mmCIF file of C-alpha atoms and ligand atoms in Angstrom:
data_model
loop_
_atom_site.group_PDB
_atom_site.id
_atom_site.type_symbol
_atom_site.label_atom_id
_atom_site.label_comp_id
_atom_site.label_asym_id
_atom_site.label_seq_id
_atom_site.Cartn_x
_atom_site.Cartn_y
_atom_site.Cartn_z
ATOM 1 C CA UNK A 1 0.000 0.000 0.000
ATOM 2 C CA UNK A 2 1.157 3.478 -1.318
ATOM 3 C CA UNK A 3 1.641 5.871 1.762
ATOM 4 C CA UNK A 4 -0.979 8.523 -0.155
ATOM 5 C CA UNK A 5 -3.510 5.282 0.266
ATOM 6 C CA UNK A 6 -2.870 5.321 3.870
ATOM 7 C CA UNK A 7 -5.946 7.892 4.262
ATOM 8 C CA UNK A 8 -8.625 5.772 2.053
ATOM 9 C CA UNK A 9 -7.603 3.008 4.212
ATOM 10 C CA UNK A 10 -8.190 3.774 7.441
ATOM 11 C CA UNK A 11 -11.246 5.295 6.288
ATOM 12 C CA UNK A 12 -12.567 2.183 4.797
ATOM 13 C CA UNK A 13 -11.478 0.438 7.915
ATOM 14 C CA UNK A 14 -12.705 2.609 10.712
ATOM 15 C CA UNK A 15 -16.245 2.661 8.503
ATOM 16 C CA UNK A 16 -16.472 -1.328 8.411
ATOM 17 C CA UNK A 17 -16.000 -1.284 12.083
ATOM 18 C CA UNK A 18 -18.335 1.239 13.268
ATOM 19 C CA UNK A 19 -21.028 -0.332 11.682
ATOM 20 C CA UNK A 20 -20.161 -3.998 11.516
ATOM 21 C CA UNK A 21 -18.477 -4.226 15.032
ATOM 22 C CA UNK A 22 -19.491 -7.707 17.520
ATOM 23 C CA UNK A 23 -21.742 -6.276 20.314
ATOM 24 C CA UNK A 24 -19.011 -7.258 22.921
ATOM 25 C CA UNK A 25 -19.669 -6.537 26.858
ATOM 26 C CA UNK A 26 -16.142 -5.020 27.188
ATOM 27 C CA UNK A 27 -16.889 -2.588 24.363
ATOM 28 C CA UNK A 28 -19.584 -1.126 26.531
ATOM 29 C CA UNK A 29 -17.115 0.494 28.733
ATOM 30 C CA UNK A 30 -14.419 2.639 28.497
ATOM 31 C CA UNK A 31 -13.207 1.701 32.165
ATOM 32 C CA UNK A 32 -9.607 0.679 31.981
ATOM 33 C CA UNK A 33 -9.885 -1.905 34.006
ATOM 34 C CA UNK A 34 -13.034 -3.580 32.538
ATOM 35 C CA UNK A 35 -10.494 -3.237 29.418
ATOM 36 C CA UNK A 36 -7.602 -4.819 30.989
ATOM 37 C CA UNK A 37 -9.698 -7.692 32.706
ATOM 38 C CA UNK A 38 -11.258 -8.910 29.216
ATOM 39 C CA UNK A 39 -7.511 -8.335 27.358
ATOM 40 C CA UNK A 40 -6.670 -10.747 29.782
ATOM 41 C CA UNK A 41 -9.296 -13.310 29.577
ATOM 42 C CA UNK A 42 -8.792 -13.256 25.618
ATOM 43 C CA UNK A 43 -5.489 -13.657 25.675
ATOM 44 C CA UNK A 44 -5.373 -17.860 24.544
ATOM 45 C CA UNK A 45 -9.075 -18.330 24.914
ATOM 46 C CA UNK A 46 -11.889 -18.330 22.693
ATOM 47 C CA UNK A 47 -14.455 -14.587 22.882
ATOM 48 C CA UNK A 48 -17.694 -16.609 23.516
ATOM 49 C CA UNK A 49 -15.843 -18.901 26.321
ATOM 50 C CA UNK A 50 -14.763 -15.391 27.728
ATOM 51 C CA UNK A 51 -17.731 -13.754 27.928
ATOM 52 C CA UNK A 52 -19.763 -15.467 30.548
ATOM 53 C CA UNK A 53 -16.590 -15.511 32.749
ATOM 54 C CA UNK A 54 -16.064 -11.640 31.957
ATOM 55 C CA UNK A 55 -19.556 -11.488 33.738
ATOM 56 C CA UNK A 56 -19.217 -13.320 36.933
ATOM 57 C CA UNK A 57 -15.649 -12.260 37.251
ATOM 58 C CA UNK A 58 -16.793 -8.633 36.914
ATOM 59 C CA UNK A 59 -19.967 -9.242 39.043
ATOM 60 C CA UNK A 60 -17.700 -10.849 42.460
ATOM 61 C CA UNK A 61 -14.698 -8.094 41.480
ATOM 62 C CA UNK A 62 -16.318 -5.200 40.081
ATOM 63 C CA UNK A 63 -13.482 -2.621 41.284
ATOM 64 C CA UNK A 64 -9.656 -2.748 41.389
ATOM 65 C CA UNK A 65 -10.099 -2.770 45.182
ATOM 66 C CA UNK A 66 -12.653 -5.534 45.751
ATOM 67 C CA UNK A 67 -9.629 -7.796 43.535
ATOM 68 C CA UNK A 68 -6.784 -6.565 45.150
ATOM 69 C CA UNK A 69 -8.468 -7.589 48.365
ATOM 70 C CA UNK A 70 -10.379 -10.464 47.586
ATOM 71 C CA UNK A 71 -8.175 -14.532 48.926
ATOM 72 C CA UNK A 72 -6.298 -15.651 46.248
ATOM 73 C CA UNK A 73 -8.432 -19.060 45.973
ATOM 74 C CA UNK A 74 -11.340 -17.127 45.456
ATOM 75 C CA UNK A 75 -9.835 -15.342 42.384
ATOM 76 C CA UNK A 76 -8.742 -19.004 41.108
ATOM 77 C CA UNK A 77 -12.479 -19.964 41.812
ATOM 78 C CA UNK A 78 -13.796 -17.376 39.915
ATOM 79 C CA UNK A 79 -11.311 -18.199 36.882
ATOM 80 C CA UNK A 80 -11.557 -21.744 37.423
ATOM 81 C CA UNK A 81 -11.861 -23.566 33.722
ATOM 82 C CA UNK A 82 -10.564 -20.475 31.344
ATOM 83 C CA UNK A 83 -6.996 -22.188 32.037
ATOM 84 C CA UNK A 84 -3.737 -20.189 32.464
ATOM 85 C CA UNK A 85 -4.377 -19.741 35.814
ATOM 86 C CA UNK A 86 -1.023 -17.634 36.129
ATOM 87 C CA UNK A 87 -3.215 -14.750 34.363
ATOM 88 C CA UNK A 88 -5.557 -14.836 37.166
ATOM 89 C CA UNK A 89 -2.338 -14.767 39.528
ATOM 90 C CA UNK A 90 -0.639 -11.563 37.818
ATOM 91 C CA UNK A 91 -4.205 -10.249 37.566
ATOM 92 C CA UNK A 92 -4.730 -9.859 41.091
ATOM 93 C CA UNK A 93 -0.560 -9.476 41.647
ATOM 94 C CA UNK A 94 -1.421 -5.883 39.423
ATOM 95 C CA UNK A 95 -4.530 -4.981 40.876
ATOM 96 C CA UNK A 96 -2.472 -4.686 44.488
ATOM 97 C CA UNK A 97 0.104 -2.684 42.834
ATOM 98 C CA UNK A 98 -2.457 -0.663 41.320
ATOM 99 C CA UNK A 99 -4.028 0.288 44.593
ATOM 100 C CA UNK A 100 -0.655 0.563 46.311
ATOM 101 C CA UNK A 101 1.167 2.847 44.043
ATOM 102 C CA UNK A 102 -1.774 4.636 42.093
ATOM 103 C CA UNK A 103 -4.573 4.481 45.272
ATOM 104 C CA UNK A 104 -6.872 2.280 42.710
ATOM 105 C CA UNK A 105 -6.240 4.385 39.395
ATOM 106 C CA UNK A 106 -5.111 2.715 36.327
ATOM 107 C CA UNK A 107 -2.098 4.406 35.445
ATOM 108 C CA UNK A 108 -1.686 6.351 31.868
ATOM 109 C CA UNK A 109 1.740 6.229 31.368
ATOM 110 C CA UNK A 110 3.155 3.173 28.886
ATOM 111 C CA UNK A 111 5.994 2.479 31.368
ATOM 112 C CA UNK A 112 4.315 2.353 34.751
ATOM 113 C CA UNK A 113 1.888 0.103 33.067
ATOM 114 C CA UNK A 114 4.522 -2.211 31.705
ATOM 115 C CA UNK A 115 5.728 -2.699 35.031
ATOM 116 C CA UNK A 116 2.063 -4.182 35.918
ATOM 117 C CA UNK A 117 2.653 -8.188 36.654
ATOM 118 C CA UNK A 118 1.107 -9.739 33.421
ATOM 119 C CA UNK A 119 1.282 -7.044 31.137
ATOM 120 C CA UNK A 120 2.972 -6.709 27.800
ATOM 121 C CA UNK A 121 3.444 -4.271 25.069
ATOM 122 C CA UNK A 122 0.042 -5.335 23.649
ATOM 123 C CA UNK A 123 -2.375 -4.967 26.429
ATOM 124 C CA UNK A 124 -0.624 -2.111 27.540
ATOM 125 C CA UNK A 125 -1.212 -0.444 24.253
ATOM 126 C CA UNK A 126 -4.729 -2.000 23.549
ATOM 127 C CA UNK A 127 -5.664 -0.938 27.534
ATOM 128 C CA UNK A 128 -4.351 2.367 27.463
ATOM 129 C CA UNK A 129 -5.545 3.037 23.348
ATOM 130 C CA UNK A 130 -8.856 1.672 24.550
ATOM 131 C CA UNK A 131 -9.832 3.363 27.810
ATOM 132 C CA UNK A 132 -7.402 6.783 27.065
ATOM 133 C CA UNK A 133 -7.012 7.216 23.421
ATOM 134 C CA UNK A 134 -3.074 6.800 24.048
ATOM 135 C CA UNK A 135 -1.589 6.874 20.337
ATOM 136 C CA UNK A 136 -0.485 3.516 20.916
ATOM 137 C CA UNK A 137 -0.800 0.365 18.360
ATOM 138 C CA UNK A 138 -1.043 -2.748 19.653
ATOM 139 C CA UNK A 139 -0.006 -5.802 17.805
ATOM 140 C CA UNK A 140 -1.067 -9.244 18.509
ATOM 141 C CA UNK A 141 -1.456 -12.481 16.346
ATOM 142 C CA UNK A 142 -4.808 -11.174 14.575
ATOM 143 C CA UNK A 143 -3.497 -8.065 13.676
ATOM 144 C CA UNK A 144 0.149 -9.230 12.753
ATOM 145 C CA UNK A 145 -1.830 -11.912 9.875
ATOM 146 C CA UNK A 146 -3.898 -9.162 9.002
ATOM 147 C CA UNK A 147 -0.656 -6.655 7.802
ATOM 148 C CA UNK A 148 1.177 -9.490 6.928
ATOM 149 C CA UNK A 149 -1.426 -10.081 4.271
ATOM 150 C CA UNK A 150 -2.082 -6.653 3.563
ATOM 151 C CA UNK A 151 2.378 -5.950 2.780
ATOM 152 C CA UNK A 152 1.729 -9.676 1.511
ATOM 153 C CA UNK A 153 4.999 -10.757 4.142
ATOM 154 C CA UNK A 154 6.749 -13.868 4.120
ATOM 155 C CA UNK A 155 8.232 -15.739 7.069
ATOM 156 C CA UNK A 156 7.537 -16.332 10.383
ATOM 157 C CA UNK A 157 6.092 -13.473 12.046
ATOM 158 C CA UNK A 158 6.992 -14.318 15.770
ATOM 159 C CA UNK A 159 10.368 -14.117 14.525
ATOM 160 C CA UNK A 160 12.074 -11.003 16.818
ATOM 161 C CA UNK A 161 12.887 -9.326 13.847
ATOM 162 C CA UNK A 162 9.507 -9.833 11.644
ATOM 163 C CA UNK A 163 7.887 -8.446 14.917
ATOM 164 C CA UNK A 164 9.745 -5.489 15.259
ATOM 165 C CA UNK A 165 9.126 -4.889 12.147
ATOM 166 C CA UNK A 166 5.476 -5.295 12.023
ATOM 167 C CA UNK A 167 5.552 -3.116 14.791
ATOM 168 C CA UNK A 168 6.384 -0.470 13.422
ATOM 169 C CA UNK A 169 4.391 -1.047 10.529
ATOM 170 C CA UNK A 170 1.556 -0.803 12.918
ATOM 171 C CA UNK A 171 2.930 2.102 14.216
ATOM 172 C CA UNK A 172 2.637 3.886 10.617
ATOM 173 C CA UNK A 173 -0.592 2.999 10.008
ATOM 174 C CA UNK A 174 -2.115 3.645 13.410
ATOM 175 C CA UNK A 175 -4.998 6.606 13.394
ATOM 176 C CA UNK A 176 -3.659 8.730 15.884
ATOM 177 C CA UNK A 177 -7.369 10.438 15.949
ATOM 178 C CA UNK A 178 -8.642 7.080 17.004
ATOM 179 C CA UNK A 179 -6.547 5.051 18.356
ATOM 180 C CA UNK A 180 -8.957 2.896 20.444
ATOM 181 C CA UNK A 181 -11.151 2.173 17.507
ATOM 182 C CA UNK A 182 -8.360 1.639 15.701
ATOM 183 C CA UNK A 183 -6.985 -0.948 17.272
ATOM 184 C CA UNK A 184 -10.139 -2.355 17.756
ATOM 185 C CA UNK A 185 -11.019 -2.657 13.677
ATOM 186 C CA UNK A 186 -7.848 -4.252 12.954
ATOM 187 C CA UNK A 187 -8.667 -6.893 15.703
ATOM 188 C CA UNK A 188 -11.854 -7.149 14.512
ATOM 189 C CA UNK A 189 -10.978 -7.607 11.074
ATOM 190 C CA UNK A 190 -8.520 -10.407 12.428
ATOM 191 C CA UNK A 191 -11.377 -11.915 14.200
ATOM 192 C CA UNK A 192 -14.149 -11.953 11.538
ATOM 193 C CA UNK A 193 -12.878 -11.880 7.833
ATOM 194 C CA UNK A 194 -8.981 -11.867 7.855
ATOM 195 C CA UNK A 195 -9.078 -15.208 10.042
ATOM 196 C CA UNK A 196 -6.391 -18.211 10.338
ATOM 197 C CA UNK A 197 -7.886 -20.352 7.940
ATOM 198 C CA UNK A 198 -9.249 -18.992 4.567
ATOM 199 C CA UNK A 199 -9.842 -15.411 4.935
ATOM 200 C CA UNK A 200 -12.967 -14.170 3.375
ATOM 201 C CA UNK A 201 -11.446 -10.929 1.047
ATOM 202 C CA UNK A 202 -14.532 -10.498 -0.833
ATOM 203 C CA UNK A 203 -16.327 -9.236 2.307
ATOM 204 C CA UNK A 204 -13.499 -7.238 3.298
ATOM 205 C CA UNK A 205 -13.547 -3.772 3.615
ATOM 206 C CA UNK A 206 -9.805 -3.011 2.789
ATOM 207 C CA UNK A 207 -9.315 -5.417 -0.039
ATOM 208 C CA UNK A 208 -8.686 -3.012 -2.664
ATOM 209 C CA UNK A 209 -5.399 -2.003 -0.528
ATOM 210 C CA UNK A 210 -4.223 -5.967 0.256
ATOM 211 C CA UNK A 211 -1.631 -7.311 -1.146
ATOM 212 C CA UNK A 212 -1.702 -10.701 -1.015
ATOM 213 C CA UNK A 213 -4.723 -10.928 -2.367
ATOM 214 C CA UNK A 214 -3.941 -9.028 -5.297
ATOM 215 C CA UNK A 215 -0.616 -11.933 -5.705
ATOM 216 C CA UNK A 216 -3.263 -14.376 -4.825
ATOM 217 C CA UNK A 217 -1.487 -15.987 -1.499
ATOM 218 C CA UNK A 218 -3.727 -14.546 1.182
ATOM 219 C CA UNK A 219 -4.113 -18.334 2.164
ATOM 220 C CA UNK A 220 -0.718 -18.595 2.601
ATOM 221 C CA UNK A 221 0.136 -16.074 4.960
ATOM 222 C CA UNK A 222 1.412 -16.003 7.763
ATOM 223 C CA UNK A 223 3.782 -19.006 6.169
ATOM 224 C CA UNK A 224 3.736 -21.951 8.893
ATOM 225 C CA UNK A 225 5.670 -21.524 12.222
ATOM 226 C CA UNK A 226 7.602 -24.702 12.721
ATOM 227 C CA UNK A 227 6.094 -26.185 15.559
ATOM 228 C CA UNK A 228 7.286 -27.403 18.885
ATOM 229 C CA UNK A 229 7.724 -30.869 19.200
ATOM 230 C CA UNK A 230 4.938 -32.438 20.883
ATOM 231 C CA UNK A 231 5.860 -34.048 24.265
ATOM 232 C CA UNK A 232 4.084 -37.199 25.382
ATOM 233 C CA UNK A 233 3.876 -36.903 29.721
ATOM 234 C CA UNK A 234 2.394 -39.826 31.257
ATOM 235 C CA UNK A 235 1.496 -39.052 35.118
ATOM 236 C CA UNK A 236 -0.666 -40.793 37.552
ATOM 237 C CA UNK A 237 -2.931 -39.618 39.970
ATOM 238 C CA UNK A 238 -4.359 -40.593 43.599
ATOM 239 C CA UNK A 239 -8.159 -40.091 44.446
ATOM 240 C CA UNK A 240 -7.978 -41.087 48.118
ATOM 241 C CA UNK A 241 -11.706 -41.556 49.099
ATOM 242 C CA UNK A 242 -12.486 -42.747 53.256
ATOM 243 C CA UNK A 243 -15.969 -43.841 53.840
ATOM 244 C CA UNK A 244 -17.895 -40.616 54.663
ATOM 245 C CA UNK A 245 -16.728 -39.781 50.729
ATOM 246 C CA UNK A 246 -14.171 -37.199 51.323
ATOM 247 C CA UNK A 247 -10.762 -36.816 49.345
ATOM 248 C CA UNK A 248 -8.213 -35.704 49.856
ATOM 249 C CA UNK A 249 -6.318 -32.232 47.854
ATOM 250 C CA UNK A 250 -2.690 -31.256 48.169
ATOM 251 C CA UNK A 251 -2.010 -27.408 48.065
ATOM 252 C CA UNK A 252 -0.378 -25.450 45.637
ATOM 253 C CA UNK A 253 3.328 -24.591 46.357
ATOM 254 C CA UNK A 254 3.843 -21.032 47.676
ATOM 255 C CA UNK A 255 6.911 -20.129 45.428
ATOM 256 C CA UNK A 256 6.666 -19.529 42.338
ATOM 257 C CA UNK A 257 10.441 -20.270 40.842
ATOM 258 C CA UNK A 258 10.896 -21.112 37.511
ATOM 259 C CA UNK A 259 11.031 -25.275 36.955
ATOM 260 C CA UNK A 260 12.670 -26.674 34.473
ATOM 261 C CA UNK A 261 10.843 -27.414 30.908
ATOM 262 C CA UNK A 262 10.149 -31.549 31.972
ATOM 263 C CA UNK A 263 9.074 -30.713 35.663
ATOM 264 C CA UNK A 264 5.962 -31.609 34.054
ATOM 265 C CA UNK A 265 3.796 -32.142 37.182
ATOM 266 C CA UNK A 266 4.048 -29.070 38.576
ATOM 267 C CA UNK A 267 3.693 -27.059 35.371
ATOM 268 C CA UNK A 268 0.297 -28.686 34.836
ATOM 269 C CA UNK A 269 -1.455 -29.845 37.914
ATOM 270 C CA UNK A 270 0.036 -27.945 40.902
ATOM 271 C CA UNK A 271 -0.370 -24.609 40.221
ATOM 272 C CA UNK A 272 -3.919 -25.522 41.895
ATOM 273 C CA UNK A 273 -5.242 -27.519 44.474
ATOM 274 C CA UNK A 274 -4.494 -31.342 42.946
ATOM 275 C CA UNK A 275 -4.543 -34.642 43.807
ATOM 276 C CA UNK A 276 -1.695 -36.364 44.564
ATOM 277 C CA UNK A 277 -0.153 -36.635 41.194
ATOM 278 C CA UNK A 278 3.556 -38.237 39.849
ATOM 279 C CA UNK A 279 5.022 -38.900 36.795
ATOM 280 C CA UNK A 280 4.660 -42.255 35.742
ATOM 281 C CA UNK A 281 7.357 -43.278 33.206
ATOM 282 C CA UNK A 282 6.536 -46.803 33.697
ATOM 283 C CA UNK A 283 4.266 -48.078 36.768
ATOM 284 C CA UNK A 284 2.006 -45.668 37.819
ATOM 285 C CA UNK A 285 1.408 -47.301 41.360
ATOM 286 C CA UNK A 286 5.030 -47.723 41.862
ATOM 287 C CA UNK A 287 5.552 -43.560 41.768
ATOM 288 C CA UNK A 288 2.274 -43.208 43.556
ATOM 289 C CA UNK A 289 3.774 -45.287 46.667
ATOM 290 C CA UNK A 290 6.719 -43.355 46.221
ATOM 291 C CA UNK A 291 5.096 -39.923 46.702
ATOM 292 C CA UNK A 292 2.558 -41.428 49.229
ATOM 293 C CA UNK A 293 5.616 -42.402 51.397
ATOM 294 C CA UNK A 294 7.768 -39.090 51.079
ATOM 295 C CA UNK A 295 4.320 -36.502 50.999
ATOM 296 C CA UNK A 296 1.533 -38.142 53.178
ATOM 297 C CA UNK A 297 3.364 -40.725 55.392
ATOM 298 C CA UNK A 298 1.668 -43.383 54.121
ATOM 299 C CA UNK A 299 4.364 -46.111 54.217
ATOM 300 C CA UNK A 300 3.202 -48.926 56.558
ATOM 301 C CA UNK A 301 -0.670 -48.849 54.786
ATOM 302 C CA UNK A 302 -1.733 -51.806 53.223
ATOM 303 C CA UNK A 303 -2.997 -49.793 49.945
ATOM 304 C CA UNK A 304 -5.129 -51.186 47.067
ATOM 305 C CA UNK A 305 -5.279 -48.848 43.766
ATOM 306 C CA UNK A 306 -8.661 -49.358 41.825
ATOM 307 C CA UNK A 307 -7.472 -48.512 37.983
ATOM 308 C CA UNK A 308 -10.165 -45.571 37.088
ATOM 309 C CA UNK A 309 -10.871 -44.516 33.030
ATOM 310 C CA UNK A 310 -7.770 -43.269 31.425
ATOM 311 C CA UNK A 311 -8.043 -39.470 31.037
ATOM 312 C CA UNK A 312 -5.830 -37.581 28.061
ATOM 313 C CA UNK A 313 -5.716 -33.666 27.700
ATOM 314 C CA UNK A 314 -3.251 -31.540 25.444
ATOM 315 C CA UNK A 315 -1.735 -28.352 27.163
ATOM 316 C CA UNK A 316 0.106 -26.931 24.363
ATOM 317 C CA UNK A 317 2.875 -28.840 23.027
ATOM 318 C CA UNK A 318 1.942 -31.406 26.414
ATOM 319 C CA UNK A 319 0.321 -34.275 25.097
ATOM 320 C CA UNK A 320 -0.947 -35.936 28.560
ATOM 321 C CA UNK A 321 -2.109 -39.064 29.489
ATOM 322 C CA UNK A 322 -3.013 -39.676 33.040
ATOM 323 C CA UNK A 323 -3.999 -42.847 34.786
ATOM 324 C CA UNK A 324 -6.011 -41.899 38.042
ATOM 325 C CA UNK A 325 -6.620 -44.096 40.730
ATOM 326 C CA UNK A 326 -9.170 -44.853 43.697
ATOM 327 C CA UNK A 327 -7.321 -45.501 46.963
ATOM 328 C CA UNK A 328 -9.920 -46.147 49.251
ATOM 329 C CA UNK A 329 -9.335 -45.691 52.898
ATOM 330 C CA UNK A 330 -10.443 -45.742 56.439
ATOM 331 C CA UNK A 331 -9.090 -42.193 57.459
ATOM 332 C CA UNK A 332 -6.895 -39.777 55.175
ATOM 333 C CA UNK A 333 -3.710 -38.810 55.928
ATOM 334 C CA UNK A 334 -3.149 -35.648 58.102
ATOM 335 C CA UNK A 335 -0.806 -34.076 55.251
ATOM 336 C CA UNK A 336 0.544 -30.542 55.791
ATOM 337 C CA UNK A 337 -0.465 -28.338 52.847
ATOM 338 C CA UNK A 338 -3.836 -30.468 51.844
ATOM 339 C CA UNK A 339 -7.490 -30.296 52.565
ATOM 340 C CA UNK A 340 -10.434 -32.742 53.239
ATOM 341 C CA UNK A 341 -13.150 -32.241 50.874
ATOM 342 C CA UNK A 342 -15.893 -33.972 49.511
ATOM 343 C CA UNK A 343 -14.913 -35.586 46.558
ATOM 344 C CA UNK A 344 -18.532 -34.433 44.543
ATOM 345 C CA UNK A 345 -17.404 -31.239 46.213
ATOM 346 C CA UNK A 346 -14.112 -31.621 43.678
ATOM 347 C CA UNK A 347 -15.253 -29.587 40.458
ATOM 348 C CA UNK A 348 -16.160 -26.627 42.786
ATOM 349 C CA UNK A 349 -12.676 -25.914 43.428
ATOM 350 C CA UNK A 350 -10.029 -23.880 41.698
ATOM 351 C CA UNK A 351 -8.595 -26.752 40.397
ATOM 352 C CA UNK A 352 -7.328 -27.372 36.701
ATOM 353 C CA UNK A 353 -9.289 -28.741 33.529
ATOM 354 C CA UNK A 354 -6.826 -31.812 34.041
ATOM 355 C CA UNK A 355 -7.433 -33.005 37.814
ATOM 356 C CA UNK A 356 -11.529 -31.721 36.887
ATOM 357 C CA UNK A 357 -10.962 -34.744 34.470
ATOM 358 C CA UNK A 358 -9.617 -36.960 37.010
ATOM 359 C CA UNK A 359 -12.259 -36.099 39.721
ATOM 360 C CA UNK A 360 -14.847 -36.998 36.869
ATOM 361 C CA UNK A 361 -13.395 -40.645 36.625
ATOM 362 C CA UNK A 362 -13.376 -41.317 40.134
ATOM 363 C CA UNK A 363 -17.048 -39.646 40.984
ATOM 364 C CA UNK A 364 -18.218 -42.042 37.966
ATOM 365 C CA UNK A 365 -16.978 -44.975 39.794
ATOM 366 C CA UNK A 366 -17.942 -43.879 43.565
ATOM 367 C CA UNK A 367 -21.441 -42.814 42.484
ATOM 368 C CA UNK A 368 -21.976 -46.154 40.552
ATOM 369 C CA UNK A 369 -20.845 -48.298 43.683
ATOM 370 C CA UNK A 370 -23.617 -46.177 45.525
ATOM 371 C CA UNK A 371 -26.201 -46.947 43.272
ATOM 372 C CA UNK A 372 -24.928 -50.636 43.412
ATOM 373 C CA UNK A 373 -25.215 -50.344 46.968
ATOM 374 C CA UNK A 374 -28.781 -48.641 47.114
ATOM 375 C CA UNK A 375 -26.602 -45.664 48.987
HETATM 376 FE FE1 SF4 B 401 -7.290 -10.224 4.754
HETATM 377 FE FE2 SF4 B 401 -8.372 -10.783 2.399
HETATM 378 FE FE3 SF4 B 401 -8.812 -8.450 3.573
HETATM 379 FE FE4 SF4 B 401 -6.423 -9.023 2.569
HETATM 380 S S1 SF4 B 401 -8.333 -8.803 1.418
HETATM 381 S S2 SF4 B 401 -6.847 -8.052 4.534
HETATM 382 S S3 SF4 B 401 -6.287 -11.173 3.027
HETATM 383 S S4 SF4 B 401 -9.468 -10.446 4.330
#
């Protein structure tokens, strides 16, 4: 695109989205941090998961305050099933250094809120573009495939270099007028009609300035990112039941260090409360003993594991396969760092999609013995 087109196009853009813009909750507000919560939720998950969470989340924690004060567990709770839970950490993390250093005001300036836990150069520009009009662009992956295609770029655009550089081609084009909106359409555009898969130019508003579709390779761009290499984690898992039906959950460890890459079990289960959970390269009982001995004491107890339904889930490049177990027993162990809880109390927790799936197998089981048993 010729920079004296750069006028016709963001008039043709800005047009599109003012009249063919998604009725979106968050749009309803300029309130920065309505903004920042649903930049947040998006990031990695789907808009119509999103928006019944934005809801509740909003309805429990409708000020800064009311999240920078509420227990952490009850900010897992309200996120529980979005996934990423460390977004729901640095969300509450940045709404205490919000009230601390700016008594409960969103800050305008770029660098105090890069310094927010959680935030990056893209929500800080689509936050502060959004709520402030800040001449900011913000790029993320729907807006970086929609310029690619409109410059008609090769390459991999999470490259550093390709970003940079798409940067500041967002940069150039941003409406400085309208920077909110502007954002906004290109997202949108992204979102609707400039999508992953076959983009649909014919409907699009700025197809007269794009490209790749003038070379005809809009369906090639981006060009593939090589992927990671999928890793296959086996792990086993320990639903202790004792006869009034109560399990047993381990805590979530209080630091938050970096692990290493392969320290699979804590990267994917105990960030929330979990069942006792190993890695099971092998026999899944024999690393369950293991951890019952070293974590709950259990050494001398006669134990008998009841094989439950396999469960598999995929966390990114994780492919996971987890055999759960029912340990049934007469008391549960006093371990530091767990609760007693109901096991069809389970899925209320803020506990991950993975151990929901595990809780699932074993209530299957326990509430079929019941029936057996007229319970
Ligand atoms: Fe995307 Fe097609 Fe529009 Fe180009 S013409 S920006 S490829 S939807």
């Amino acid at each position: 695109m010729k920079e004296s087109q750069s006028k016709e196009f963001r008039a043709a853009l800005l047009a599109w989205f003012a009249q063919s813009q998604r009725d979106l909750p968050w749009r309803r507000s300029r309130d920065p941090y309505r903004i920042w919560i649903s930049e947040i939720m998006l990031q990695q998950t789907r808009v119509a998961t999103v928006i019944p969470y934005y809801r509740k989340f909003l309805q429990r924690f409708p000020t800064v305050h009311q999240l920078a004060a509420a227990p952490e567990e009850e900010v897992l709770r309200m996120w529980s099933g979005l996934g990423y839970y460390r977004r729901a950490q640095n969300l509450q993390i940045a709404a205490r250094q919000i009230v601390a250093s700016y008594g409960g005001e969103f800050p305008r300036e770029k660098a105090e809120v890069l310094e927010l836990a959680g935030i990056g150069e893209y929500t800080a520009a689509a936050v502060l573009s959004i709520a402030f009009g800040e001449r900011l662009a913000a790029l993320d992956g729907n807006v970086a495939r929609v310029l690619a295609r409109l410059d008609a770029r090769r390459g991999d655009l999470r490259a550093a270099d390709r970003w940079r550089s798409l940067q500041d081609r967002a940069d150039q084009l941003l409406d400085g007028e309208a920077a909110g909106d502007w954002n906004q359409a290109l997202m949108e555009l992204g979102a609707t009609l400039c999508t992953p898969g076959p983009p649909q130019c014919l409907l699009c508003p700025v197809r007269q300035f794009c490209e790749a579709r003038k070379q005809g390779i809009a369906e090639q761009l981006p060009e593939k990112r090589r992927k990671r290499a999928e890793v296959a984690v086996r792990l086993a898992a320990a639903v202790l039941v004792d006869q009034s039906g109560n399990s047993l959950l381990l805590r979530p460890p209080a630091t938050r260090e970096p692990r290493p890459a392969d320290d699979h079990v804590p990267a994917l289960v105990a960030k929330l409360w979990h069942f006792p959970t190993a890695l099971a390269n092998g026999d899944g009982i024999r690393t369950l003993r293991q951890l019952f001995a070293k974590q709950l004491n259990m050494t001398r107890d006669k134990v008998v594991f009841e094989a439950l339904s396999a469960v598999r889930h995929t966390v990114t490049y994780r492919r996971i396969e987890v055999s759960p177990f029912l340990v049934r027993v007469s008391k549960l162990p006093p371990a530091g760092g767990s609760k007693t809880i109901a096991l069809n109390a389970v899925l209320e927790q803020p506990i991950s999609n993975l151990t929901r799936k595990v809780a699932r197998a074993a209530l299957a089981v326990v509430a079929a013995d019941s029936i057996r048993s007229g319970g």
